[in-house]
XYZ file of C-alpha atoms in Angstrom:
277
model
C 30.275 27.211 -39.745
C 27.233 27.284 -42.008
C 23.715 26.198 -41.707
C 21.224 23.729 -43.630
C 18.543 26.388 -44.162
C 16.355 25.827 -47.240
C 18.034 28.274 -49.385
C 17.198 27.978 -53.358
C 19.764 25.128 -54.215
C 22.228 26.506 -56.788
C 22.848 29.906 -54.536
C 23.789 27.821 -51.627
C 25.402 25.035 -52.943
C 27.257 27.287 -54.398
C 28.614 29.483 -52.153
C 28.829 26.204 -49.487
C 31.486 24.794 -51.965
C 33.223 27.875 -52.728
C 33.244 28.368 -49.071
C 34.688 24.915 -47.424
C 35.432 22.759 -50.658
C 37.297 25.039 -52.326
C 39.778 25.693 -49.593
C 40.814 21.814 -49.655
C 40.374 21.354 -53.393
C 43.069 23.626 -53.889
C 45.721 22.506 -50.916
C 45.190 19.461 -52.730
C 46.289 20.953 -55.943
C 49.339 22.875 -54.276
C 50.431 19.618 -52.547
C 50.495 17.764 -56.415
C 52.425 20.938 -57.103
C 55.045 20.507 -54.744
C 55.013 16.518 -55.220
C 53.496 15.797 -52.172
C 50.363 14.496 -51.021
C 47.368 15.025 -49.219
C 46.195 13.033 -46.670
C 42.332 13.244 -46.096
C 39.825 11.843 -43.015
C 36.361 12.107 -43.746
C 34.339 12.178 -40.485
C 30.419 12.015 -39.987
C 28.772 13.133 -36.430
C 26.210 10.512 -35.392
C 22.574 11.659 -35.514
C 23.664 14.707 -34.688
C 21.004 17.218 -33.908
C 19.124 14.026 -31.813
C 21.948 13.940 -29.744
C 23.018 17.108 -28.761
C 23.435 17.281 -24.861
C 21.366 19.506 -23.605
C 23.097 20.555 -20.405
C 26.427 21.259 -22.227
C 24.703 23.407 -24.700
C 23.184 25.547 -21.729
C 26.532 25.293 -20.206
C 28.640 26.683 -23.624
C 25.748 29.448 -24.029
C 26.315 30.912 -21.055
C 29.844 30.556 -20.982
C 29.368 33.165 -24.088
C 27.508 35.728 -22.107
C 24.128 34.330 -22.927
C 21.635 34.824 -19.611
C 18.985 35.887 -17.801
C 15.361 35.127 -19.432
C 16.583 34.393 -22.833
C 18.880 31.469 -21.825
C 15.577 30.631 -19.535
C 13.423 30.432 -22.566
C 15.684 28.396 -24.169
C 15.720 25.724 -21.285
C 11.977 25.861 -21.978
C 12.446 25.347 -24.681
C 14.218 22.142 -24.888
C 13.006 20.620 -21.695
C 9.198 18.670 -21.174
C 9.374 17.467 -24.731
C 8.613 13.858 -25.640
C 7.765 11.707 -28.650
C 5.214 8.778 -29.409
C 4.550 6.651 -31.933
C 0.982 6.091 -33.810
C -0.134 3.326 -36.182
C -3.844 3.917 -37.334
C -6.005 4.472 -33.901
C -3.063 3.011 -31.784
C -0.430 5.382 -30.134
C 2.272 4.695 -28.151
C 2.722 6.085 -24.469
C 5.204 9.105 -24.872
C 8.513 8.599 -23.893
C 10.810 11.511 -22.719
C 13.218 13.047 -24.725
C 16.270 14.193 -22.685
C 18.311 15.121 -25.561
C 18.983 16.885 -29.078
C 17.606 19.925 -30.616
C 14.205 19.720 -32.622
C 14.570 18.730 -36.431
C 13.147 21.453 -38.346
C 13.446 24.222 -35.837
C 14.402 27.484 -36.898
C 16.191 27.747 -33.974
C 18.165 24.558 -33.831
C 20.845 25.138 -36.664
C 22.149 28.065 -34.435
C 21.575 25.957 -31.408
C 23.780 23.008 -33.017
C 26.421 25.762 -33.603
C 26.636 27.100 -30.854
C 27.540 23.204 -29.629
C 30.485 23.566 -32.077
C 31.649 26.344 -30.829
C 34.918 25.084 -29.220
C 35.558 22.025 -31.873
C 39.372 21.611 -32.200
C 40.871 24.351 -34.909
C 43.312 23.864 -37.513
C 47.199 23.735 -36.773
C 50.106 24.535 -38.837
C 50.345 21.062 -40.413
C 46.427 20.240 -40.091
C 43.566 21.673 -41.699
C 39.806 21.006 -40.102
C 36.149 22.042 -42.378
C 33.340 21.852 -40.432
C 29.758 21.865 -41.772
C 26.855 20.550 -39.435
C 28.128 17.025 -38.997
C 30.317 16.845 -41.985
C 33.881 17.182 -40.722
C 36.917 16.847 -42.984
C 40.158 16.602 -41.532
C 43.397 16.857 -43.899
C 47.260 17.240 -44.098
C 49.713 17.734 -47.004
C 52.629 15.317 -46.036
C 55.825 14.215 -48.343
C 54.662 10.207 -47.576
C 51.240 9.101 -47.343
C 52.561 7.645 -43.829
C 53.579 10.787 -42.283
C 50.154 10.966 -41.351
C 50.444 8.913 -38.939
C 52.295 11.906 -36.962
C 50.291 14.751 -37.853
C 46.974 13.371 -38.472
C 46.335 11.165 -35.715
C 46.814 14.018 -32.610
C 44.486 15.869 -34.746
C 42.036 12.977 -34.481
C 42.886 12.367 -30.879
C 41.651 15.551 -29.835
C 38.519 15.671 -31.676
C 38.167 11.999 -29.893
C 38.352 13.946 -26.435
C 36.491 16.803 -27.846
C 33.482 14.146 -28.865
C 33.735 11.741 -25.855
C 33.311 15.553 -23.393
C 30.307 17.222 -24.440
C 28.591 13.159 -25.730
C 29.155 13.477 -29.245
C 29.615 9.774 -31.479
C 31.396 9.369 -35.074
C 29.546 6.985 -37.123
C 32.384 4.215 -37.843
C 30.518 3.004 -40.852
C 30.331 6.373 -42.670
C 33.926 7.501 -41.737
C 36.567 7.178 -44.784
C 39.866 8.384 -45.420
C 41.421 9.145 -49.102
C 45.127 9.327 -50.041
C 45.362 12.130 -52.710
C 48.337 11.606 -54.518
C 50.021 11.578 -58.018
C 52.796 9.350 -57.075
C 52.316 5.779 -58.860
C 53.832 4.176 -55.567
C 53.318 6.119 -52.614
C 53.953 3.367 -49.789
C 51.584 2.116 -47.677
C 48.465 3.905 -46.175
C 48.468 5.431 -43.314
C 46.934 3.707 -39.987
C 44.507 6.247 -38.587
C 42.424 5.681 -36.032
C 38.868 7.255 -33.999
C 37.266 5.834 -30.989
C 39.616 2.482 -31.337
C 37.909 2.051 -34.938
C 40.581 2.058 -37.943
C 39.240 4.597 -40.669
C 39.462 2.950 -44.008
C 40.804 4.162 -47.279
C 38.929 4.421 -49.868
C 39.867 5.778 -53.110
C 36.622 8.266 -53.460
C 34.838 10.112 -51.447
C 31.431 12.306 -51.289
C 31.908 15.343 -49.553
C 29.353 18.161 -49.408
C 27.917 17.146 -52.856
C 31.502 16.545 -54.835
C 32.633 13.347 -55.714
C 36.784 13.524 -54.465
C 39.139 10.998 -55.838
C 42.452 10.241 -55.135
C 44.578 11.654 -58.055
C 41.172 14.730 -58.300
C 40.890 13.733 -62.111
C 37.374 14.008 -61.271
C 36.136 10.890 -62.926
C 33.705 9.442 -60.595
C 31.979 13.285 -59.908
C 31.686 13.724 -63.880
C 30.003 9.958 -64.196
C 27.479 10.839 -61.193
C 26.653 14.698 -62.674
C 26.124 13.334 -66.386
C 23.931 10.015 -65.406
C 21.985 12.243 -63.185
C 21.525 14.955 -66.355
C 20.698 11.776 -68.727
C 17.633 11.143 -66.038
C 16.336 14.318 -66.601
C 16.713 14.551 -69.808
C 14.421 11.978 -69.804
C 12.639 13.608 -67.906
C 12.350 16.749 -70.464
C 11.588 14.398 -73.315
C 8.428 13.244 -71.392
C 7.263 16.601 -70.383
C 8.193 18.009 -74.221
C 5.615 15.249 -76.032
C 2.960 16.672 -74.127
C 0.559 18.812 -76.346
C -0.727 20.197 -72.775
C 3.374 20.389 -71.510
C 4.798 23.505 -69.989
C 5.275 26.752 -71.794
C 9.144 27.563 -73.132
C 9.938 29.803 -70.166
C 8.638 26.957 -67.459
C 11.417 24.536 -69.483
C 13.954 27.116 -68.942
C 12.883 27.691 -65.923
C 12.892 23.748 -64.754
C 16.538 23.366 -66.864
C 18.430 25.741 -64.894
C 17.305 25.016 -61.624
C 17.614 21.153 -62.190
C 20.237 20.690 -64.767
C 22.268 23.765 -64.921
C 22.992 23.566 -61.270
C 24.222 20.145 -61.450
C 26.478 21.265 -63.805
C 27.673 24.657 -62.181
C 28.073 23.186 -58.831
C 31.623 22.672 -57.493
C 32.437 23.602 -61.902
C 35.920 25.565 -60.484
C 37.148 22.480 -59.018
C 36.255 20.004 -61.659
C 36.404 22.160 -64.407
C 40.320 21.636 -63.939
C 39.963 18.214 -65.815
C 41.259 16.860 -68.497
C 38.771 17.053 -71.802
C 38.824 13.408 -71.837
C 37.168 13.106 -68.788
C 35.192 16.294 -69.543
């Protein structure tokens, strides 16, 4: 499982795709190989880090070995904290906080891991990414519907897994995507989470990349070039300037915010057709 340190943005992006999107981009591709399709369940934690249980973290850290002082220090650590509220000379009496890890600790991505620890793995027929609270959840199936039978015990046990150590799925941000090349593939699948139905939708933004149903990559190509057309604008502004940046700054400023638009997630949309490129 990875980590949202503030590593310069092409180098991670970069290797976070070729990483975790890769894997699925090209099971996706091996399913349209074989004629068969991918069935996909996009799945967001809710406020994560806020609501990590405390106890159950202590417990799962020294289940691994982890005691003495150290695991002391890190009760300390997340005990006695609270939070108020100020507006101008007015502040709010402090209210406890009983749970989470603290946003913008350098401790707390481990921390959150370490909560992960025992998330449910992949099976034979069912393939689980993990990153932070972005999980994906997919299986290559001959009909869409088959889903329904390898999918959904894959999404019952990350229900248990959730409702034991006081996780929540956001309904509202949860999606699934039928990736298929079939002109009639049948009805969608009926998966469900916490008694919610996750809806189909026919793209999807996961971990930066824009994922659509038949991966012709339309949608991701639309958002990368609108968002290069902004800075371009951007460039023409700073360019007209008699006081503007020096050549090298413009270089400099291109390749960290236009060339790694581009490059990012380029071996899985790179596959497109030149129409669409």
């Amino acid at each position: 499982m990875s980590t949202r340190f503030r590593q310069p943005r092409f180098l991670w992006q970069t290797h976070l795709f070729q990483s975790s999107s890769s894997s699925s981009f090209f099971d996706i591709k091996h399913s349209f190989n074989q004629k068969r399709s991918t069935v996909a369940t996009f799945l967001d934690i809710n406020k994560a880090y806020d609501t990590v249980w405390i106890q159950g973290l202590l417990f799962k850290m020294a289940k691994k070995g982890i005691a003495g002082s150290f695991l002391g220090w890190i009760k300390e650590f997340l005990s006695g904290r609270s939070m108020s509220v100020r507006i101008g000379s007015v502040t709010s009496i402090p209210a406890p906080v009983e749970n989470g890890v603290p946003q913008g600790a350098v401790l707390s991505p481990i921390l959150f891991n370490i909560m992960l620890i025992d998330f449910p793995p992949s099976t034979p027929v069912t393939k689980i990414l993990l990153y932070t609270d972005d999980v994906l959840l997919y299986s290559m199936v001959k009909h869409p519907a088959d889903a329904e039978v390898t999918l959904q015990p894959a999404l019952d046990k990350v229900r248990r897994w959730e409702r034991k150590w006081k996780f929540r799925f956001a309904p509202d941000k949860n999606a699934m995507v039928v990736f298929t090349r079939a002109h009639k593939h049948g009805n969608d699948p009926l998966l469900y989470l916490d008694g919610h139905r996750i809806p189909s939708q026919p793209t999807f933004k996961f971990l930066g990349l824009w994922f659509d149903s038949k991966l012709l990559w339309k949608s991701h190509i639309v958002h990368v070039t609108n968002r290069c057309l902004n800075l371009k604008n951007l460039f023409s502004i700073l360019t007209r300037s008699k006081a503007g940046p020096t050549t090298q700054t413009l270089v400099l400023l291109y390749k960290n915010l236009v060339r790694s638009l581009m490059d990012y997630g380029a071996i899985a949309y790179g596959s497109a057709s030149k129409t669409n490129l």
